[in-house]
Coordinates of C-alpha atoms and ligand atoms in Angstrom, one line a residue:
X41 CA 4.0 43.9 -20.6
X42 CA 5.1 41.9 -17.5
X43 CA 7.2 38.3 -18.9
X44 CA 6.3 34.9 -17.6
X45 CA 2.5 35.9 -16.8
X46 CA 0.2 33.9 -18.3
X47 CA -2.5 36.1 -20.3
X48 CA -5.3 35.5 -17.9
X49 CA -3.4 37.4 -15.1
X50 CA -2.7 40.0 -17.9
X51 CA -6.4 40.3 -18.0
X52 CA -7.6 40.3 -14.2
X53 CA -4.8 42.9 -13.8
X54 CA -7.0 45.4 -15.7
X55 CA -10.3 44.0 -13.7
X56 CA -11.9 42.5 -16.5
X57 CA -12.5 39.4 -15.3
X58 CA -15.0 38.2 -12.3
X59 CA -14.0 35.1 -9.4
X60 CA -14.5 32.7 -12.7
X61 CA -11.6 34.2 -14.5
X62 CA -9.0 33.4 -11.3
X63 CA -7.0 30.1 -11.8
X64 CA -8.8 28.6 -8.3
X65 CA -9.9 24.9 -8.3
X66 CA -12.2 24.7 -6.6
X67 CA -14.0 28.0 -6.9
X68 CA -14.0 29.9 -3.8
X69 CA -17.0 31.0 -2.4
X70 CA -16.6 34.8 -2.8
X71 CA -13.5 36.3 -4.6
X72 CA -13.1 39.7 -6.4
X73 CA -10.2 40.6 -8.8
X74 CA -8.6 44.1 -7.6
X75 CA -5.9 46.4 -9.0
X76 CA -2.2 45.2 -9.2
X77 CA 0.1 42.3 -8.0
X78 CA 2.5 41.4 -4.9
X79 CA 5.4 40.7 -6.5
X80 CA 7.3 37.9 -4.1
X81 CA 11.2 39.6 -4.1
X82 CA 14.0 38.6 -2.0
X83 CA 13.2 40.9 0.9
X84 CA 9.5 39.4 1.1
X85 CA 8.8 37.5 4.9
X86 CA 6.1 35.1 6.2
X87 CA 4.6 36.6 9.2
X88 CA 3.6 34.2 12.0
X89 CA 2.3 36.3 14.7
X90 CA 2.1 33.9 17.1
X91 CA 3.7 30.7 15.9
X92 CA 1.1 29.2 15.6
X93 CA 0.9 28.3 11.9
X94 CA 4.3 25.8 11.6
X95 CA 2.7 23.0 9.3
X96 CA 1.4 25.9 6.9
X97 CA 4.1 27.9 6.7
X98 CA 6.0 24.9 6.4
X99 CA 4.4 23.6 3.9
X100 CA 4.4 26.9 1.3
X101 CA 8.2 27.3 2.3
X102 CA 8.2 23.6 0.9
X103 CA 6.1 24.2 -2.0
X104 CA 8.2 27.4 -2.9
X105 CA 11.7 25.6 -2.5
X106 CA 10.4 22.6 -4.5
X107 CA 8.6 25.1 -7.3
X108 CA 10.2 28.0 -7.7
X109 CA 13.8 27.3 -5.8
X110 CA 13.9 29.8 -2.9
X111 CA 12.6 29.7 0.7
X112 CA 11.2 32.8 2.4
X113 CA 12.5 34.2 6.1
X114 CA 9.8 33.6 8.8
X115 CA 9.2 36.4 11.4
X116 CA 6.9 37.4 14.1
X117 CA 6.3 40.8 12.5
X118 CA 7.0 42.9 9.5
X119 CA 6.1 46.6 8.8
X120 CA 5.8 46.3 4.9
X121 CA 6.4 43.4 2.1
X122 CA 5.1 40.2 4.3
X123 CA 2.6 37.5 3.7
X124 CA 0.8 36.8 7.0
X125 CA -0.6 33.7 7.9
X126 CA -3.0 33.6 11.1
X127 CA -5.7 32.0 12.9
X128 CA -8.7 33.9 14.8
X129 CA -9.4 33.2 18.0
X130 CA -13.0 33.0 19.1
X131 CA -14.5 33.4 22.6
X132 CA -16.5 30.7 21.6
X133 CA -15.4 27.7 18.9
X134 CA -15.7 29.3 15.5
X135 CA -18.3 28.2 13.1
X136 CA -16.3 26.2 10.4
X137 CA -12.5 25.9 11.4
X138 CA -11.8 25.4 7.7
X139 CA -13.4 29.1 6.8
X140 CA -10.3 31.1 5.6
X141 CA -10.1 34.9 3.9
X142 CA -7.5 36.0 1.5
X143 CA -6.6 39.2 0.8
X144 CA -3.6 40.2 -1.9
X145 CA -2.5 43.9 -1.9
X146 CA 0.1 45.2 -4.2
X147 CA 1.7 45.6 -0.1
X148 CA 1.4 42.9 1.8
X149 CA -0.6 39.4 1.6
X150 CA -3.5 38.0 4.5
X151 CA -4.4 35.0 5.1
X152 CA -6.4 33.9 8.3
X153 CA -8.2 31.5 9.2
X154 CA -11.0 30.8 11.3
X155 CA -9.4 27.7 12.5
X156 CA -6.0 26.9 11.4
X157 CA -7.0 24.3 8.7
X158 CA -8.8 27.3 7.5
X159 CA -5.5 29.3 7.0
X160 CA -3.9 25.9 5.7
X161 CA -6.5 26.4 2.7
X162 CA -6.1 29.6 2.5
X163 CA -2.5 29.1 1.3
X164 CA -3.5 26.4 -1.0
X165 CA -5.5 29.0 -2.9
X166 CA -2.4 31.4 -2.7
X167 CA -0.4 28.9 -4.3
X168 CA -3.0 28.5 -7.4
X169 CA -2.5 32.3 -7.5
X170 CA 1.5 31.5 -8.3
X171 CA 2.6 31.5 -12.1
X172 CA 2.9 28.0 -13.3
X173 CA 6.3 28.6 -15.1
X174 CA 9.2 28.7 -12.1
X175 CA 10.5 32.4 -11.3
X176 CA 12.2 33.7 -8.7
X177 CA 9.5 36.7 -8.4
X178 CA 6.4 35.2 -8.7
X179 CA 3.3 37.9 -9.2
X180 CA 0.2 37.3 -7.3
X181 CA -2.8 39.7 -8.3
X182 CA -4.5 41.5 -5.9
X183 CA -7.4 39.4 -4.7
X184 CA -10.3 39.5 -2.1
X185 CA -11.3 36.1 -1.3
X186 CA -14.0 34.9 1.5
X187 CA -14.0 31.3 1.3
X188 CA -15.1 27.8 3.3
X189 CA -16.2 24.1 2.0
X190 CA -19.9 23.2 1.1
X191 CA -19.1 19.0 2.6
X192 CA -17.3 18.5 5.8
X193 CA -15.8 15.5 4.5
X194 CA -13.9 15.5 1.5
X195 CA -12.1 12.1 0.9
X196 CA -9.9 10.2 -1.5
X197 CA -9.2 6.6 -0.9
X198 CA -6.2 4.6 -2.5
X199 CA -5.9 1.1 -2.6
X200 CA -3.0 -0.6 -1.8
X201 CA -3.6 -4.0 -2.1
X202 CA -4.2 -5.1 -5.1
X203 CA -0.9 -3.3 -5.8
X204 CA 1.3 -1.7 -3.1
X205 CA 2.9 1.9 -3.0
X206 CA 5.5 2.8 -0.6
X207 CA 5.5 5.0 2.4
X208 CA 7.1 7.7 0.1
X209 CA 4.7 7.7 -3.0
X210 CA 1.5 7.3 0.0
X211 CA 3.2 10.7 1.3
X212 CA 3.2 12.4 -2.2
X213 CA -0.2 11.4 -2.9
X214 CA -1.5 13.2 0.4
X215 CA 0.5 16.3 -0.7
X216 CA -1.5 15.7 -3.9
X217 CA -5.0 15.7 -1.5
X218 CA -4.0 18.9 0.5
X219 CA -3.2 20.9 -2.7
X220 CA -7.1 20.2 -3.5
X221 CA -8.7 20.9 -0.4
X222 CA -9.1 17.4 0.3
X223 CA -9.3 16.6 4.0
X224 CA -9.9 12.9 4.0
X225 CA -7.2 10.1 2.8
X226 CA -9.4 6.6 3.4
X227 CA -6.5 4.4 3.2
X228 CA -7.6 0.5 1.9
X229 CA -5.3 -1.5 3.8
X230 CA -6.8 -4.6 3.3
X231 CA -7.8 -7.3 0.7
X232 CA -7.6 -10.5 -1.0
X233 CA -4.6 -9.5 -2.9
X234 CA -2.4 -8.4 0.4
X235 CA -2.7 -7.0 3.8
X236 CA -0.4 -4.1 4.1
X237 CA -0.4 -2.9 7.9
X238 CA 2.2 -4.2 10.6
X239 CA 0.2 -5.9 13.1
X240 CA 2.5 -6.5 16.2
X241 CA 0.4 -9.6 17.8
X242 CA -0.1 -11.6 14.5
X243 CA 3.4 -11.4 12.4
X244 CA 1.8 -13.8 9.9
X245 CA -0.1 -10.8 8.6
X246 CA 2.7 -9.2 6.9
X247 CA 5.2 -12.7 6.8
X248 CA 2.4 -14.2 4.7
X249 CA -0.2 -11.8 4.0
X250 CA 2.0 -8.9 2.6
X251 CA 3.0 -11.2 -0.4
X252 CA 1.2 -12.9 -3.4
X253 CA 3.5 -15.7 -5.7
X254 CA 1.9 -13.8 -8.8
X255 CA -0.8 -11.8 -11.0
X256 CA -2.7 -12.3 -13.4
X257 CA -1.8 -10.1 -16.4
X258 CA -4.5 -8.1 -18.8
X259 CA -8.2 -7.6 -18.0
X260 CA -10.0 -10.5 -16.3
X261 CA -9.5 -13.5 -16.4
X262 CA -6.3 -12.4 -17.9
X263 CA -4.3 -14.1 -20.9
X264 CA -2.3 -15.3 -17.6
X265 CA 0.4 -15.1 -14.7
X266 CA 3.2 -12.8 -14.4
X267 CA 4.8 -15.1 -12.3
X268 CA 6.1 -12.5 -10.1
X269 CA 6.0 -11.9 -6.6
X270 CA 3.9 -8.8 -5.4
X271 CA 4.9 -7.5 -1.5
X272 CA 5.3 -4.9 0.7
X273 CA 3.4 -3.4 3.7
X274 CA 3.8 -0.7 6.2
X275 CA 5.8 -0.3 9.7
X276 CA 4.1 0.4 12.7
X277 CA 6.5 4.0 12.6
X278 CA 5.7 4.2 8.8
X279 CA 1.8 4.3 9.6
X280 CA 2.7 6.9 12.3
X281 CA 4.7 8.9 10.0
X282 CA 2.7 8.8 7.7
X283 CA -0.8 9.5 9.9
X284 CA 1.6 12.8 11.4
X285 CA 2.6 13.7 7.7
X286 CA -1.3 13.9 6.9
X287 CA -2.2 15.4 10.5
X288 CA 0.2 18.3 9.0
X289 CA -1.7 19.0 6.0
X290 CA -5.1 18.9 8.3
X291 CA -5.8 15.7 6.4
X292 CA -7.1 12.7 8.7
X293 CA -6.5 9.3 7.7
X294 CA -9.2 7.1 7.6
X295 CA -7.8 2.9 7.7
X296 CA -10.0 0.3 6.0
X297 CA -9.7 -3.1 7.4
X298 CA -12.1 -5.4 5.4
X299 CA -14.4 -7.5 7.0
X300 CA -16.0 -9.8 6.5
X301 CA -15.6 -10.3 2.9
X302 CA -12.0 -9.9 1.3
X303 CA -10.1 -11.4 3.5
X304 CA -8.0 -13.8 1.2
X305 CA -4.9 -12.5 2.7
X306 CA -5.5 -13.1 6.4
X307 CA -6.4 -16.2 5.9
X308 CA -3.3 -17.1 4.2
X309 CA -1.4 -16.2 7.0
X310 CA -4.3 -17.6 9.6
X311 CA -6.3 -20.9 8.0
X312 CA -8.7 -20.8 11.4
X313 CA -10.2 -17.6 9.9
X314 CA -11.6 -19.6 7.5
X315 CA -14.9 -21.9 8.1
X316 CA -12.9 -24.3 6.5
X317 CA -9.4 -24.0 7.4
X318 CA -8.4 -27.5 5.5
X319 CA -9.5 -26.2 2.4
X320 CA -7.2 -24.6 0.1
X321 CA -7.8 -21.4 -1.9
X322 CA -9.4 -21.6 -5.0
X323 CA -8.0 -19.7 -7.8
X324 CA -11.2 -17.6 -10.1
X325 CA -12.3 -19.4 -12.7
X326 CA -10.5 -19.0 -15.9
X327 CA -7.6 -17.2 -14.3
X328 CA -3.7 -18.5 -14.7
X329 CA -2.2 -19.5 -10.9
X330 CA 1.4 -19.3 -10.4
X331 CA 3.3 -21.6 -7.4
X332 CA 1.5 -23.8 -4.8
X333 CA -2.1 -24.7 -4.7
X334 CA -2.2 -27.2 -1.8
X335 CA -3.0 -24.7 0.7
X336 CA -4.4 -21.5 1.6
X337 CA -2.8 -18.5 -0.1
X338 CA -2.8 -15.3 -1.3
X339 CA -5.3 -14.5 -4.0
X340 CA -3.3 -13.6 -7.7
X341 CA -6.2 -12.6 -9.4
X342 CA -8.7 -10.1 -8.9
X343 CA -12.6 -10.0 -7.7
X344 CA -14.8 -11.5 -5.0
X345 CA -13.8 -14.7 -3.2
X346 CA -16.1 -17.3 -1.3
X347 CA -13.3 -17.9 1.2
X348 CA -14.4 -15.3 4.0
X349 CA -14.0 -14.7 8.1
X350 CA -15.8 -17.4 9.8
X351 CA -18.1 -15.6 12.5
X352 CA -16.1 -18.0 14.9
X353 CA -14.9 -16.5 18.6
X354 CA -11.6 -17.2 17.4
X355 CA -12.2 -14.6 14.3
X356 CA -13.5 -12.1 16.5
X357 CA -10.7 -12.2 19.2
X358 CA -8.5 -12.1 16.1
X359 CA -10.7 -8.4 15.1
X360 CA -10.4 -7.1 17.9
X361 CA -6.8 -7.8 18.9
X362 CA -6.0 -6.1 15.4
X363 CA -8.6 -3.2 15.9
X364 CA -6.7 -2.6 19.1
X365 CA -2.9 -2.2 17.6
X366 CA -4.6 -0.3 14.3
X367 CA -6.7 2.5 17.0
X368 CA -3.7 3.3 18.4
X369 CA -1.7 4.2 15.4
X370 CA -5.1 6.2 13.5
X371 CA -6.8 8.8 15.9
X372 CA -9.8 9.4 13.3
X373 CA -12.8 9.1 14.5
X374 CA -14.2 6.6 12.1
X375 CA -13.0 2.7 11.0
X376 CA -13.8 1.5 7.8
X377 CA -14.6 -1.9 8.2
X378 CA -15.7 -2.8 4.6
X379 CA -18.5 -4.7 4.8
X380 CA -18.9 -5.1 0.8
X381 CA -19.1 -8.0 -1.6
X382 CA -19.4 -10.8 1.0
X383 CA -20.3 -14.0 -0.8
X384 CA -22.3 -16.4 1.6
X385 CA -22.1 -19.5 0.0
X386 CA -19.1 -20.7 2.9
X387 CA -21.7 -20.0 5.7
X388 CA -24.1 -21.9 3.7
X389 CA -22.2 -24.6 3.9
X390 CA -20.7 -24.5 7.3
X391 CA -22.7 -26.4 10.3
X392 CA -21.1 -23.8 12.5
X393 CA -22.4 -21.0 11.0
X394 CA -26.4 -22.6 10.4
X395 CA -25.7 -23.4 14.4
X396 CA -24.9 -20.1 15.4
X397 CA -28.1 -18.5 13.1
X398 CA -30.4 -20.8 14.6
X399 CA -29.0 -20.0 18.5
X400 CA -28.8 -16.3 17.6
X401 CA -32.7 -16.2 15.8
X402 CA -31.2 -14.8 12.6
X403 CA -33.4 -15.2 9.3
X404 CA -30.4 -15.6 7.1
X405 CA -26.7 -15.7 6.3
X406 CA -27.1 -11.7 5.1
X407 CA -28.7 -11.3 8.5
X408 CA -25.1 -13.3 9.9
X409 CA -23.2 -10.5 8.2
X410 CA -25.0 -8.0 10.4
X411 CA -24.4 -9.7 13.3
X412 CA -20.5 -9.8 12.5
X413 CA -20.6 -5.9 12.1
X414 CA -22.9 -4.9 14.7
X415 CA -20.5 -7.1 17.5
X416 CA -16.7 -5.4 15.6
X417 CA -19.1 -1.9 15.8
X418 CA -19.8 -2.5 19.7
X419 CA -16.4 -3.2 20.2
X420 CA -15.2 0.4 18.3
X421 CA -17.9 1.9 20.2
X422 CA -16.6 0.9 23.0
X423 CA -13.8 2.6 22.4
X424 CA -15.2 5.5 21.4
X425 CA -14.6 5.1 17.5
X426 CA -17.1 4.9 15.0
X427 CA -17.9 2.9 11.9
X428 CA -18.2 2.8 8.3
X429 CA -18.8 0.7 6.0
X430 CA -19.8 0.2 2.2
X431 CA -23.1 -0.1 1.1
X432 CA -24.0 -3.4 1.7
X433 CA -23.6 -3.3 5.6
X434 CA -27.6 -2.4 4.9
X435 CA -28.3 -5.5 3.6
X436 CA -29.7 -7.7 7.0
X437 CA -29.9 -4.6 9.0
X438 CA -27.9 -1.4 9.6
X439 CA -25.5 -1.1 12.7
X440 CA -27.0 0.9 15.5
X441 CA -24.3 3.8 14.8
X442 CA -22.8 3.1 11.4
X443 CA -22.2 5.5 8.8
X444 CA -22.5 4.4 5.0
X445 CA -20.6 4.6 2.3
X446 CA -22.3 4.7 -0.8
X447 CA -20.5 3.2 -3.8
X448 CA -23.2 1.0 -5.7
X449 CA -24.8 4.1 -6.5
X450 CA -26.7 6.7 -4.6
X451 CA -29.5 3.7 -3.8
X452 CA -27.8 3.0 -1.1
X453 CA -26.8 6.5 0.8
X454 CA -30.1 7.3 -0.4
X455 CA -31.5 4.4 2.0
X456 CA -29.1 4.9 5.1
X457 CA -30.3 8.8 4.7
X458 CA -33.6 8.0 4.8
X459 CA -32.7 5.6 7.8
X460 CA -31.1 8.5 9.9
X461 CA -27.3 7.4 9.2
X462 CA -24.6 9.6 8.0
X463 CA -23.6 9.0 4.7
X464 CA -20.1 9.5 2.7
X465 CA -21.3 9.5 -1.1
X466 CA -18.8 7.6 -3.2
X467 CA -20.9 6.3 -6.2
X468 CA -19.0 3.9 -8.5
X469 CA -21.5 5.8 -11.3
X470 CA -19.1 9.1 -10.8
X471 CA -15.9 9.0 -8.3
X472 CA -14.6 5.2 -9.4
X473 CA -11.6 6.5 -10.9
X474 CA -10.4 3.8 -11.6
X475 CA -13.1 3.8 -15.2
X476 CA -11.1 4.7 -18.3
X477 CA -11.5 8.7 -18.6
X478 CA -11.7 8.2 -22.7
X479 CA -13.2 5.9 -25.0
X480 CA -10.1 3.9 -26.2
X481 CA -8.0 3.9 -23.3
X482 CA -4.4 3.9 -24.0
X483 CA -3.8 1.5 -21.0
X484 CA -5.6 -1.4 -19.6
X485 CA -8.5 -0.3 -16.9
X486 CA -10.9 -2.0 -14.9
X487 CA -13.5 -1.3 -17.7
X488 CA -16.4 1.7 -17.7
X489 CA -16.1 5.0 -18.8
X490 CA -16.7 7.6 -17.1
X491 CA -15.1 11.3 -18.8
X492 CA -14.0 14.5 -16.8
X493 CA -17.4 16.0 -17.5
X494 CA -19.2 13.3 -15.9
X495 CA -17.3 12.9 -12.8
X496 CA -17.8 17.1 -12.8
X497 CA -21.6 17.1 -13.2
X498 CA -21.9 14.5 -9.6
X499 CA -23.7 16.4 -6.8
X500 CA -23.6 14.4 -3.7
X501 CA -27.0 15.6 -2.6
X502 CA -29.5 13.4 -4.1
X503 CA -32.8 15.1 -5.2
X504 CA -34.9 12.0 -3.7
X505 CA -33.8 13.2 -0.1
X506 CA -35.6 15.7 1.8
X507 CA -33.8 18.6 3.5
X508 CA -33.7 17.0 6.6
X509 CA -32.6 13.9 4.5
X510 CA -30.1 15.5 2.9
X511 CA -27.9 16.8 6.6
X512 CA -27.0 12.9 6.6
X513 CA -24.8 13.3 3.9
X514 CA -21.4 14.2 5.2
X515 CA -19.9 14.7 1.6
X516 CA -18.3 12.2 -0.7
X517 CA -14.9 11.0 -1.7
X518 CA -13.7 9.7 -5.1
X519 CA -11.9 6.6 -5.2
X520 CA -8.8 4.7 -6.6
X521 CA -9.1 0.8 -6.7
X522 CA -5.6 -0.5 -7.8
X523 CA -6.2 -3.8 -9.6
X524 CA -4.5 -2.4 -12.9
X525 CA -2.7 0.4 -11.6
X526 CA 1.1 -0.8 -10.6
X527 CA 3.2 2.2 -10.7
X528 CA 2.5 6.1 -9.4
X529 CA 2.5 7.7 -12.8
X530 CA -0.7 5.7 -14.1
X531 CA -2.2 6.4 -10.2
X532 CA -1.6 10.0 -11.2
X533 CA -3.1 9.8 -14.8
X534 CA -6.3 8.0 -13.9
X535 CA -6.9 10.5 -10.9
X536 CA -5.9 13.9 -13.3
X537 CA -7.8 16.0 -13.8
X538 CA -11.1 13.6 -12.3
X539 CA -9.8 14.8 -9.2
X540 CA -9.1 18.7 -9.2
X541 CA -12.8 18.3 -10.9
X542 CA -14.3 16.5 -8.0
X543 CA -12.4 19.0 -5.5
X544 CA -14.8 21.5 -6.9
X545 CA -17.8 19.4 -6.3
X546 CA -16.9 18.8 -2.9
X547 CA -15.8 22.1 -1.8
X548 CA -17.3 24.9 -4.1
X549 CA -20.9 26.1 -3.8
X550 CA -23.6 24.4 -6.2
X551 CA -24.0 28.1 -7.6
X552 CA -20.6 28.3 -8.8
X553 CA -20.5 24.8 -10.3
X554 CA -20.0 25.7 -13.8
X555 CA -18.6 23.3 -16.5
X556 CA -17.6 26.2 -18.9
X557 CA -16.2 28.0 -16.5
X558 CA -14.1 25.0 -14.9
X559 CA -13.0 24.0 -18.8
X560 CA -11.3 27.4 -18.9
X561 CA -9.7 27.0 -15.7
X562 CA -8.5 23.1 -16.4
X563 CA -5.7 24.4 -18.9
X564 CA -3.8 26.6 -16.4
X565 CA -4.0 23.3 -14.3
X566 CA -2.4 21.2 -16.7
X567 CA 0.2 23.3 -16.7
X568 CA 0.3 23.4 -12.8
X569 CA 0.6 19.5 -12.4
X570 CA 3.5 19.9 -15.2
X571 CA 5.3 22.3 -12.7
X572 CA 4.7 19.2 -10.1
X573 CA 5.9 17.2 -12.6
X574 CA 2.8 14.8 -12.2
X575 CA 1.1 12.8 -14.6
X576 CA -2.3 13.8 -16.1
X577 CA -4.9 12.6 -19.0
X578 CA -5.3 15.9 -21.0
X579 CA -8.5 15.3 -22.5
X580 CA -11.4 17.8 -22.0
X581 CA -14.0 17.0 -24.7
X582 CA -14.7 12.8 -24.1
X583 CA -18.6 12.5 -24.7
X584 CA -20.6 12.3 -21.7
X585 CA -21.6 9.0 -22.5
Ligands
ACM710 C1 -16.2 -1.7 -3.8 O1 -16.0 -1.1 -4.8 N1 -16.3 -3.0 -3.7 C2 -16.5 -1.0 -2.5

């Protein structure tokens, strides 16, 4: 009997089991057990045939040093004991670049891709082939894998406004995203509570903006005011490290900047974003305030505030001179502009904005709101990014070009779909991981429930869209909204194991969605994040409802 192996390697060594056996989250696509093990020994090498694999083979040499304490030799070629990592080249551009086979010999190991992020997750299904107890020769059993996602996008959004997390912990939770297949970080940069991003032209921003005197403390409206300051934002270089540090793990970053709506923290640092500039900022009812309340300021508590951009030139020249600085530090393709939870009772009341609906022939303030987005979407057209936003940018009329992101529910991607826009399915119903994953929670959350088996059972394809409906849904991201999560290990805790559960719904095949077969696999996971030494709730069996 070999040590260290957990049983269910014991078992696929003697072919009993099928693909649903193998410790792989999410399932791969096509995967037989074979015969035997590569045993990693001293004299094992990474093969890099033509150099062109650096950020993966970087990143297992990473992942073995941090895990298991060694590092393995990188060569061009080997004759025997090597685990190759390459990319195919096509005549023409292959079909998905994330497409990746595996193939574990008791010899040698393959992995290529059929474009390199393709070879990038073929080692991140290597690494779930590892032991989860640290040894210096790991076993791998012999495998056959054929493997590629079912959504091209696959996202995870953090918020760090409400509460901030450094450059460092942002860094680890990527690492977190790549080890799931997850090729989309949507980074929310922006709110009431803080704005968190360096912007060179309008220092205010981060002077004022990056700070709050206090928070409230328990669930809203709170029992009162921690009296604390809450601060920090990002570097210009941090957001370019950081965007480089993703890039490397074939993980685009996606910045939110939130418009028109939660914008608290701007115009803190700018009154003349405001309608009424004179006016200062109104605490929520029933909530505790600590420090100054003459003027505007940085929201303590959380929620929706009436306080929002006035559609003035000045606001848009504002927009578009921060659009400018935050396109050149994120090459995605897309912006997310927000676009949610605008109150409209400040346009209401503001002659300027009834004067500019009238001149403009809008019906109404919600009609306004699409007027703000379709004029920041021309200007990102115009330089040749693209849009999302959340659910209600459909509310007065859709953007020519936007792409929605549907949180309040599927109603809304359901809508946009039907509309011909691309939608990113984020429905609060089954990916707001933020929603206590048990019935008595241990800690305070934002309220709801929603247990491991629910978030599991989500299919991003709603059955009330045609097939030619349903190509407008580019896939679906879960999401972490901070307001009562202030330290990494409880950002860990509320996203473990929700999210190795929703990698599988985004990447694995509908066929091979399987909740029995996932609850056997969960357990070797636990033990996995233990071995990161990351946080997890280790609940299987909440009720569904
Ligand atoms: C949202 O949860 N307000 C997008």
């Amino acid at each position: 009997m070999r040590k260290l192996l957990p049983s269910f390697f014991i078992l696929a060594s003697l072919s009993a089991y099928s693909q649903h056996s193998l410790p792989i989250i999410p399932a791969p696509v096509k995967a037989q057990v074979r015969t035997g093990y590569f045993t990693i020994s001293p004299q094992t090498v990474i093969v890099d045939r033509n150099g062109g694999e650096k950020a993966t083979v970087e990143f297992f040499n990473a992942y073995l040093e941090k895990y298991y304490g060694f590092t393995l030799p990188v060569q061009k070629k080997a004759d025997k004991n090597y685990i190759s990592f390459s990319t195919k080249t096509f005549v023409k551009a292959p079909g998905n670049r994330e497409r990746y086979t595996l193939t574990v010999t008791p010899a040698n190991i393959h992995i290529t891709g059929d474009g390199h992020a393709g070879t990038f997750y073929g080692l991140q299904t290597l690494l779930q082939l590892l032991p989860v107890q640290k040894t210096t020769s790991p076993d791998i059993p012999a495998v056959a894998i054929d493997d590629y996602p079912r959504f091209a996008y696959r996202g995870a959004m953090l918020d760090v406004s409400r509460h901030f997390f450094d450059a460092a912990y942002v860094k680890k939770f990527i690492d977190l995203l790549a080890l799931h297949k997850i090729n989309t970080f949507h980074w929310h940069l922006t709110d009431d509570q803080g704005w968190r991003i360096e912007i060179k032209k309008y220092p205010g921003l981060t002077e004022v903006g990056s700070c709050r005197n206090g928070s409230i403390t328990g669930r809203y409206p709170g029992t009162g005011n921690d009296g604390q300051e809450h601060c920090g934002y990002y570097t210009q270089e941090q957001v370019k490290e950081i965007v480089q540090y993703a890039s490397d793990r074939f993980i685009t970053v996606i910045p939110e900047i939130e418009l028109p709506g939660h914008s608290s923290a701007a115009i803190a640092a700018y009154p003349q974003l405001s309608c009424f500039p004179d006016e200062p900022t109104r605490p929520a009812p029933g909530t505790a305030w600590h420090g100054d309340t003459t003027r505007k300021n940085v929201q303590q508590a959380w929620g929706v505030f009436e306080d929002v951009y006035c559609p003035s030139e000045y606001t848009f020249n504002f927009l578009q001179d921060v659009l400018d600085e935050v396109i050149t530090l994120f090459p995605s393709k897309y912006i997310h502009i927000g676009g949610d939870e605008c109150p409209k009772d400040a346009w209401k009341r503001s002659a300027f904005c009834q004067k500019l609906i009238k001149e403009n022939n809008l019906k109404d303030e919600h009609e306004l709101q699409s007027y703000f987005i379709q004029r920041i979407e021309k200007y990102l057209n115009g330089k040749g990014r693209a849009i999302i936003g959340w659910d209600e940018i459909l509310e007065g009329g859709l953007a020519a070009n936007a792409t929605v992101m549907s949180w309040r529910g599927e109603k809304g991607g359901i809508e946009a779909a039907k509309q011909k826009h691309d939608v990113i399915m984020a429905p609060n119903s089954y990916v707001y991981l933020d929603y206590s994953q048990r019935k008595n929670d241990d800690s305070v959350t934002i309220g709801g429930y929603l247990p491991l088996q629910k978030v599991y059972s989500f299919n991003p394809i709603p059955k009330e869209l045609s097939a030619d409906e349903q190509h407008y849904i580019l896939g679906a991201q879960a999401n972490l909204w901070s307001e009562y999560i202030l330290y990494p290990s409880k950002v860990e805790y509320m996203i473990f194991p929700r999210l190795t559960a929703l990698s599988e719904v985004f990447w694995s095949p509908l066929k091979h969605k399987n909740w029995e077969s996932f609850k056997k696999r969960i357990p070797v996971q636990f033990k996995r994040y233990e071995l990161w030494g990351v946080h997890y709730y280790p609940g299987l069996n909440e009720p569904m409802k």
